[in-house]
Tab-separated table of C-alpha atoms in Angstrom:
chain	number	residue	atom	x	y	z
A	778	UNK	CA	0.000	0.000	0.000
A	779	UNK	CA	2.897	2.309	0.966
A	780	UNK	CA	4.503	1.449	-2.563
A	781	UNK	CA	1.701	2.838	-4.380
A	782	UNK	CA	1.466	5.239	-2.365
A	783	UNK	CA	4.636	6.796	-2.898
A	784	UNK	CA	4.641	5.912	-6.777
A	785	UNK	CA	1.544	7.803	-7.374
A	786	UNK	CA	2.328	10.780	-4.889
A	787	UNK	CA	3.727	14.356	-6.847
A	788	UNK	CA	5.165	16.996	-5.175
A	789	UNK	CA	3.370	20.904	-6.387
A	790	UNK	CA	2.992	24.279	-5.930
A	791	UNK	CA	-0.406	25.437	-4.915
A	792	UNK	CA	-0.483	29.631	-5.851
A	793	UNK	CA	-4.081	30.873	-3.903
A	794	UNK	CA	-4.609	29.860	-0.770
A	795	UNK	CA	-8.159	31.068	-0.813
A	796	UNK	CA	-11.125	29.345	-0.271
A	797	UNK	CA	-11.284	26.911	-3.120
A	798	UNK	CA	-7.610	27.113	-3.362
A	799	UNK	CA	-6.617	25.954	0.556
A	800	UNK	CA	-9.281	22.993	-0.106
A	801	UNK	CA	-7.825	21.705	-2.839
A	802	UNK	CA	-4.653	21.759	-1.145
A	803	UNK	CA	-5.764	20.008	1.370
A	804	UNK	CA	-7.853	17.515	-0.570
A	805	UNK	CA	-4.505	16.710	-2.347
A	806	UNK	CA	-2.857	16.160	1.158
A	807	UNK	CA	-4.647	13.668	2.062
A	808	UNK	CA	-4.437	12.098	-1.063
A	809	UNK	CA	-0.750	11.695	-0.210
A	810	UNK	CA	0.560	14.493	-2.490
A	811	UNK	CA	3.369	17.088	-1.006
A	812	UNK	CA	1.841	20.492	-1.657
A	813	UNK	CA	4.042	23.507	-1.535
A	814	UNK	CA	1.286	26.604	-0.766
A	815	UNK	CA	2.170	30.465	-1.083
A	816	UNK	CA	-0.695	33.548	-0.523
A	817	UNK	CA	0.346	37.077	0.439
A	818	UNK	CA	-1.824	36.228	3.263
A	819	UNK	CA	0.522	34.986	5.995
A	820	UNK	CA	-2.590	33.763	8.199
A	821	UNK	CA	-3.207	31.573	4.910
A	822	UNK	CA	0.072	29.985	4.678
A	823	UNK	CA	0.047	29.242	8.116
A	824	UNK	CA	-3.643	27.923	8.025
A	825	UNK	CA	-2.285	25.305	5.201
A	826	UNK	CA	0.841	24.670	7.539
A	827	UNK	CA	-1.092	23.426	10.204
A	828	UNK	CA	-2.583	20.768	7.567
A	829	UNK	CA	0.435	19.118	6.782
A	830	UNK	CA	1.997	21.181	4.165
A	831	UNK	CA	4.575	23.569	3.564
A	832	UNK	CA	4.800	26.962	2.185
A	833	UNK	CA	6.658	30.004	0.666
A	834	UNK	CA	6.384	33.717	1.645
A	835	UNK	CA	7.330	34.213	-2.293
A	836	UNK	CA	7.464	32.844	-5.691
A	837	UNK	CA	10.400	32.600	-6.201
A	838	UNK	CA	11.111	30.280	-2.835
A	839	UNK	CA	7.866	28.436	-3.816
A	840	UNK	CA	9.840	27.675	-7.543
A	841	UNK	CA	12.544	26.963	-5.422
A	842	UNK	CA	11.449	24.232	-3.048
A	843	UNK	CA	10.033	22.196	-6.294
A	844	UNK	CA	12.228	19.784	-8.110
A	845	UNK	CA	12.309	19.847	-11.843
A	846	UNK	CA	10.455	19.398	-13.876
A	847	UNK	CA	8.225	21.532	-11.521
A	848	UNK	CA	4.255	21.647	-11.257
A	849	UNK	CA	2.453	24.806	-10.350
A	850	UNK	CA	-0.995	24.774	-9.757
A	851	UNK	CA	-2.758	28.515	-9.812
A	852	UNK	CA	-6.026	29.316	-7.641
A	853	UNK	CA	-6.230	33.534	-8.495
A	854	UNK	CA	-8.770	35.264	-9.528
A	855	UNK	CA	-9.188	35.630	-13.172
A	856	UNK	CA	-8.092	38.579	-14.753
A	857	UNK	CA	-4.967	40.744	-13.817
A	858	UNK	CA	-4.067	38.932	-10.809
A	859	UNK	CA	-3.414	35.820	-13.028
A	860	UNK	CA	-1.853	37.461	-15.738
A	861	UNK	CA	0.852	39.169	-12.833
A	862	UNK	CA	1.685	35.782	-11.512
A	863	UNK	CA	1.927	33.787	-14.910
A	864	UNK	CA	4.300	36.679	-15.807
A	865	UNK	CA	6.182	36.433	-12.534
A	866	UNK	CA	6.449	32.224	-13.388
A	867	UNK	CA	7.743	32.904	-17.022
A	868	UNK	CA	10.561	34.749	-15.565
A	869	UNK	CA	11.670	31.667	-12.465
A	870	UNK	CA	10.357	28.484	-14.208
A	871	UNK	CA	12.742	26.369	-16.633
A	872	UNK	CA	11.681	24.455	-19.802
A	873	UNK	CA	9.622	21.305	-18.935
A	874	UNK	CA	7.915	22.728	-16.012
A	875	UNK	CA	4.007	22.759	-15.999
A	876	UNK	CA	1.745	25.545	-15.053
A	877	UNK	CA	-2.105	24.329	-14.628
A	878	UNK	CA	-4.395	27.914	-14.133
A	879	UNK	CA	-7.381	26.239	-12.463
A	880	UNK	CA	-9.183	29.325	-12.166
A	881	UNK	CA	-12.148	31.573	-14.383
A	882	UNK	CA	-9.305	32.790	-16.638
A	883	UNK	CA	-10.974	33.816	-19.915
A	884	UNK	CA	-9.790	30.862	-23.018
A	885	UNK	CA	-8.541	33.579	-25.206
A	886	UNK	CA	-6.655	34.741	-22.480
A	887	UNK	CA	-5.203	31.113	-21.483
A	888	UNK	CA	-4.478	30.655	-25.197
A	889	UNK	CA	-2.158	33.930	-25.144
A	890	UNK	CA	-0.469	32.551	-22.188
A	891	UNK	CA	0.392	29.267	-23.456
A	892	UNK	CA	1.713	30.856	-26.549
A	893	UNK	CA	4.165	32.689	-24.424
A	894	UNK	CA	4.863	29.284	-22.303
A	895	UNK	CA	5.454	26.998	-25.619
A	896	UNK	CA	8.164	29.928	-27.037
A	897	UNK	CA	10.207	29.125	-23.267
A	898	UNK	CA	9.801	25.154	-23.235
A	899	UNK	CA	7.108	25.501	-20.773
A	900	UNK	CA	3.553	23.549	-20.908
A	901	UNK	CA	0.346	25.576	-19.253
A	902	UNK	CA	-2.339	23.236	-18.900
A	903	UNK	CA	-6.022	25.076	-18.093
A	904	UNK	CA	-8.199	23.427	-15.967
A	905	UNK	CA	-11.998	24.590	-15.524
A	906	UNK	CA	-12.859	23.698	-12.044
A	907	UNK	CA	-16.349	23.454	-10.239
A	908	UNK	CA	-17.502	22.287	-7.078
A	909	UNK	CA	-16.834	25.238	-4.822
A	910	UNK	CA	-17.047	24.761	-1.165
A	911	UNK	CA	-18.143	21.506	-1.332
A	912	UNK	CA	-15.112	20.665	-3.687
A	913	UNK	CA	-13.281	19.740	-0.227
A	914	UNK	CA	-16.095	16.831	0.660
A	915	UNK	CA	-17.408	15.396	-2.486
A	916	UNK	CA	-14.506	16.295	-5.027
A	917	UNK	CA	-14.063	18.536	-8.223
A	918	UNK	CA	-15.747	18.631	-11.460
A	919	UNK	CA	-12.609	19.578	-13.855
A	920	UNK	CA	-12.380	20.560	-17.371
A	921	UNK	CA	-8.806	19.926	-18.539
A	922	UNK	CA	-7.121	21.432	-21.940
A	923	UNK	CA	-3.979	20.989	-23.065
A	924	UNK	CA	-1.079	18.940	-24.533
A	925	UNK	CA	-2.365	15.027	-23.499
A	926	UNK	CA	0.899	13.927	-22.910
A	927	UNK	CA	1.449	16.982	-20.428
A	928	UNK	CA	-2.022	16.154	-18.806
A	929	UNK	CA	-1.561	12.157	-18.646
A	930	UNK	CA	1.674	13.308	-16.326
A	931	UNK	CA	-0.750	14.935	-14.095
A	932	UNK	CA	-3.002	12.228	-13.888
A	933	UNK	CA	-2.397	11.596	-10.046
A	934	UNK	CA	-3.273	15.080	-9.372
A	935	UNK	CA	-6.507	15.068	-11.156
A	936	UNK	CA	-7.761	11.703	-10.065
A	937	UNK	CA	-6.831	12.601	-6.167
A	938	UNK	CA	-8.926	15.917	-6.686
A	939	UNK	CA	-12.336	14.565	-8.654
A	940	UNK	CA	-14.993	12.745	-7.146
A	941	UNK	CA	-13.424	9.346	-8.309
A	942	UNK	CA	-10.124	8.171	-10.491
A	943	UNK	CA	-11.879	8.185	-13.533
A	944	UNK	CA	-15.370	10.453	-13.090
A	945	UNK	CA	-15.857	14.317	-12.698
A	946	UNK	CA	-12.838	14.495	-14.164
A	947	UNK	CA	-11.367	14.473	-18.434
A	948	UNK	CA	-9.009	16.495	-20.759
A	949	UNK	CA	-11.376	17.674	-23.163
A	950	UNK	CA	-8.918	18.866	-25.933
A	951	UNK	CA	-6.415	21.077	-26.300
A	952	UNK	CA	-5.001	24.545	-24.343
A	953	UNK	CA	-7.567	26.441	-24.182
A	954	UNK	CA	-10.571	24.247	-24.568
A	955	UNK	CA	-10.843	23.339	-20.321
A	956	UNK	CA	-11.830	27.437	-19.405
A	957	UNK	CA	-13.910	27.453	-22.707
A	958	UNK	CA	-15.775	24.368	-21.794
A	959	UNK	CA	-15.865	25.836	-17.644
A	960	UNK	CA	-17.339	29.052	-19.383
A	961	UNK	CA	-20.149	27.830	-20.864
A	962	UNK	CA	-20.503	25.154	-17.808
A	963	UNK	CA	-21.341	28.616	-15.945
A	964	UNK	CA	-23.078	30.112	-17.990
A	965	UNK	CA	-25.532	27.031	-17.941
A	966	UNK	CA	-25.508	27.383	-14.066
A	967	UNK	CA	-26.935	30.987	-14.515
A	968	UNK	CA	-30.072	29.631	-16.555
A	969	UNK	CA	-30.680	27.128	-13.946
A	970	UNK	CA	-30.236	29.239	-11.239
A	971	UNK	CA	-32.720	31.753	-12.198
A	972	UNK	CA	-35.298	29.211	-13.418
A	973	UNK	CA	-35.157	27.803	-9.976
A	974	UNK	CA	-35.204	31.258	-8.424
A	975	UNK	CA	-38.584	32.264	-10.603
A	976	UNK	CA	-40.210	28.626	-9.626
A	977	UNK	CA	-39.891	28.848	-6.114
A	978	UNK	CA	-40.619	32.689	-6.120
A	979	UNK	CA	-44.157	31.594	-8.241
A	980	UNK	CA	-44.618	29.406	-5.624
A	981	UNK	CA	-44.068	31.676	-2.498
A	982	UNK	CA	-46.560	34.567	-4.320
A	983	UNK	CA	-49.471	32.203	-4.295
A	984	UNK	CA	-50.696	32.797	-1.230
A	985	UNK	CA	-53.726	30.992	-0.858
A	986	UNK	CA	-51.886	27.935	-0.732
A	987	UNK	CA	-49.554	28.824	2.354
A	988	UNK	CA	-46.976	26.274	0.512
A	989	UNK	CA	-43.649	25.478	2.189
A	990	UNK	CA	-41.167	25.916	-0.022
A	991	UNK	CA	-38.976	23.692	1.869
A	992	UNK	CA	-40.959	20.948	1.664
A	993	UNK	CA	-41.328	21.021	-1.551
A	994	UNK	CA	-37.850	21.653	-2.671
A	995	UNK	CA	-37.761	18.015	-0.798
A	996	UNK	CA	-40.229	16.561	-2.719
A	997	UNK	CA	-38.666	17.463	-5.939
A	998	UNK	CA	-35.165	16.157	-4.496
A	999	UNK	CA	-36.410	12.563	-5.121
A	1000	UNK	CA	-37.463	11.079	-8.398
A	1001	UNK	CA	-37.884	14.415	-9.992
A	1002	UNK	CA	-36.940	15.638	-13.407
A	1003	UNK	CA	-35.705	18.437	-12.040
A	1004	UNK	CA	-33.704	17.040	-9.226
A	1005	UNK	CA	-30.101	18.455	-9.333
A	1006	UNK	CA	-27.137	18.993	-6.528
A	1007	UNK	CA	-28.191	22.596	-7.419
A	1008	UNK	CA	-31.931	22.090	-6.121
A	1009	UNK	CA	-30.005	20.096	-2.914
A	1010	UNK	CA	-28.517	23.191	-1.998
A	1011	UNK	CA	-31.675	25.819	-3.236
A	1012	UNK	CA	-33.567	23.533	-0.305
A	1013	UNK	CA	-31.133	23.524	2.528
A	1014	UNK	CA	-30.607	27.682	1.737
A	1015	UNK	CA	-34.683	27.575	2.190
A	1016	UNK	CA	-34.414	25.322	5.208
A	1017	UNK	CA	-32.313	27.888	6.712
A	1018	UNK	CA	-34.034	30.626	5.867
A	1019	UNK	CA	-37.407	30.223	4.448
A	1020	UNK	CA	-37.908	33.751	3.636
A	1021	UNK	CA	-34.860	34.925	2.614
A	1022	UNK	CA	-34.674	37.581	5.600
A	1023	UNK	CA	-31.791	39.693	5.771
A	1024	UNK	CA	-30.378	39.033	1.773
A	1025	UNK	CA	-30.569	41.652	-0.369
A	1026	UNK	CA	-31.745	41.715	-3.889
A	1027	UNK	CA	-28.401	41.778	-5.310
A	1028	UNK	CA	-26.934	38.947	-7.393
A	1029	UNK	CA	-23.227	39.243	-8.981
A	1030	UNK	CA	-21.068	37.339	-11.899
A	1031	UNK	CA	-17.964	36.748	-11.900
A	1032	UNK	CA	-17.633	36.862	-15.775
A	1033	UNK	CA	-18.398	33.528	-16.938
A	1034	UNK	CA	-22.048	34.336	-18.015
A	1035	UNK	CA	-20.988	37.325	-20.318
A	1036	UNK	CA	-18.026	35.613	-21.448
A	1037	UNK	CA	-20.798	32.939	-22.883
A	1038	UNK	CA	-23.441	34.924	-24.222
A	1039	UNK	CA	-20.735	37.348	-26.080
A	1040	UNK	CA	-19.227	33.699	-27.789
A	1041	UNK	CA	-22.711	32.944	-28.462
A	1042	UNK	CA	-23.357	35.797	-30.535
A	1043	UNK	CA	-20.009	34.991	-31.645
A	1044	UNK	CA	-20.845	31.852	-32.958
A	1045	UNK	CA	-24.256	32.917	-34.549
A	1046	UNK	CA	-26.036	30.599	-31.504
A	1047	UNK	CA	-28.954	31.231	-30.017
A	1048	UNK	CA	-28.665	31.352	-26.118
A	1049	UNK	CA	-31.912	33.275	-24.769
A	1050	UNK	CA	-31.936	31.482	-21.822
A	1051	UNK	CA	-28.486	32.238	-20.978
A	1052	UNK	CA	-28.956	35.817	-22.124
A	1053	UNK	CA	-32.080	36.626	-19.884
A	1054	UNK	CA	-30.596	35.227	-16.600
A	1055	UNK	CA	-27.364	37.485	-17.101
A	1056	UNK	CA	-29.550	40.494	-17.567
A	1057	UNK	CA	-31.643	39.759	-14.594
A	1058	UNK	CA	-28.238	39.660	-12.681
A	1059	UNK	CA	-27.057	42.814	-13.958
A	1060	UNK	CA	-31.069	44.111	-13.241
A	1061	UNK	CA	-31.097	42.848	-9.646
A	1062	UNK	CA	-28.229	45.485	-8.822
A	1063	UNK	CA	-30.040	49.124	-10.082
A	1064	UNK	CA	-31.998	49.475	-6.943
A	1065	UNK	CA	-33.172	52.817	-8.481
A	1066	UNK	CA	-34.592	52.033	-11.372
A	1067	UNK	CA	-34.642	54.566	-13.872
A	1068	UNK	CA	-35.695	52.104	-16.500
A	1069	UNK	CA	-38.512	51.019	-14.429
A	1070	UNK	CA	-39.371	54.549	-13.591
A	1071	UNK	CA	-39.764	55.957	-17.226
A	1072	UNK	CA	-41.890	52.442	-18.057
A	1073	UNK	CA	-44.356	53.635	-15.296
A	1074	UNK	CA	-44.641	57.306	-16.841
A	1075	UNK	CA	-45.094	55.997	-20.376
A	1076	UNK	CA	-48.142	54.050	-19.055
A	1077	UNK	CA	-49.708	57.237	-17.375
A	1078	UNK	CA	-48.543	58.911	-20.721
A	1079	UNK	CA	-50.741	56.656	-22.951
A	1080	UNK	CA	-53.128	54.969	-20.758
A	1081	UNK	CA	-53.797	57.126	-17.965
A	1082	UNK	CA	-52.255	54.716	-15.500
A	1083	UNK	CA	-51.981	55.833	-11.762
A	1084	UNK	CA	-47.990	56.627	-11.057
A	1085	UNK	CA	-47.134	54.612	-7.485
A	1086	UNK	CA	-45.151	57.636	-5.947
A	1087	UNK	CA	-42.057	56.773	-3.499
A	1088	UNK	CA	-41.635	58.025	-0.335
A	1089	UNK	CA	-39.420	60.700	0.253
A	1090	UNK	CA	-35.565	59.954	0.962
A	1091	UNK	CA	-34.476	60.874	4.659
């Protein structure tokens, strides 16, 4: 047992030590894996210590502590934040190593990144990831592109991280196709989401019927066709807090959503679904209306329709 053990254990760098990035971390810890963790968060670092692993106050002590051909795992935000540390890598990795950006990075942004990798003899591997808190418990869902040679080398890693060896888990082409194929993964989550949100929000307005939402977010759990880990969580957040006291009506994105609907147009597909449940997000954050304002005054304008006037601001 020891044996393979040790034969299937890899020694990485984990950049992000946030939430989904500590987890993973640790997920890969007790899979048997040596995990080398840096965050400009000392508490962070130390957090991860206490689990087993080591860490670096640095990059360039992280690139250090790694034997060739090194393995860096990334868990930044998308965006700038990536694009700083990928630089920062060029500069201290050496050809063979392997970057894998497991974040929300954009493709065509992962695809100009590899470019720059492949002309210094270094492989980036993208890998959409989803299961979020929960990733810790049940495993992650991951969407891997790049070179399959470079990804069948990782193989330990990924298998110790999914649900199981060989499920949740799959290189679905090359560079670039893992944060396409996480995009639209998201952007399918929004549609979901919000037809969930309406549902249960039709059901709370009928009145007469005094219907418990929780309950029947458990009913549809079972044997429904619209039974999903998604709806699991919809009815413990009711279960909690059946009227959503305290939330406000605010929802954000992280990207993903408009990242799919602009391909879609792209691509000449047709994604109203998607569309609408991005724009209700954006909606849910003007919480003074204009655009609801000026559709009341056109209906006094042509129909004569009472105006509901708002109370005064203190």
């Amino acid at each position: 047992m020891n044996k393979t053990k040790r034969s299937t254990s890899m020694k990485l760098g984990m950049i992000g030590l946030g939430r989904m990035g500590a987890n993973m971390a640790e997920r890969l810890l007790r899979g048997g894996h040596h995990v080398v963790g840096f965050d400009p968060n000392a508490a962070a670092r130390t957090a991860l210590e206490a689990k087993g692993a080591t860490s670096a106050d640095a990059l360039a002590s992280l690139v250090r502590s790694l034997e060739a051909p090194r393995v860096v795992w990334l868990m930044v935000p998308a965006g700038k934040i990536t694009d700083d540390t990928v630089d920062a890598l060029l500069a201290l990795l050496a050809p063979g190593d392997t970057v894998i950006d497991g974040g929300n990075s954009n493709y065509k942004d992962t695809l100009r990144r590899a470019m720059a990798y492949a002309g210094k003899g270094l492989a980036y591997v993208d890998c959409g990831t989803s299961g979020g808190v929960w990733g810790l418990q049940e495993g992650y869902s991951m969407m891997i592109g790049g070179d399959e040679a470079v990804v069948a080398a990782l193989r330990p890693i990924f298998e110790t991280l999914a649900p199981g060896k060989d499920a949740g888990w799959g290189r679905v082409g090359p560079v670039g196709s893992g944060h396409f194929t996480k995009m639209v993964h998201n952007g399918i989550e929004y549609g979901m989401m919000q037809a969930y949100a309406e549902g249960f929000s039709i059901l709370q307005h009928k009145t007469d019927f005094a219907l418990d939402l929780h309950q029947v977010g458990e009913i549809w759990r079972t044997g429904s066709v619209v039974r999903s880990w998604l709806l699991d969580l919809t009815t413990d957040a009711l279960g909690k807090n059946p009227t959503m006291a305290g939330i406000a009506p605010y929802v954000a994105d992280s990207g993903e959503g408009r990242w799919t609907v602009n391909e879609a147009i792209e691509l000449g597909v047709a994604a109203p679904v998607i569309t609408l449940s991005l724009l209700e997000r954006l909606r849910s954050r003007d919480d003074d209306s204009f655009t609801d304002k000026l559709l009341a005054a056109m209906r006094n304008e042509f129909g004569g329709h009472p105006i509901k006037t708002e109370p005064p601001k203190v």
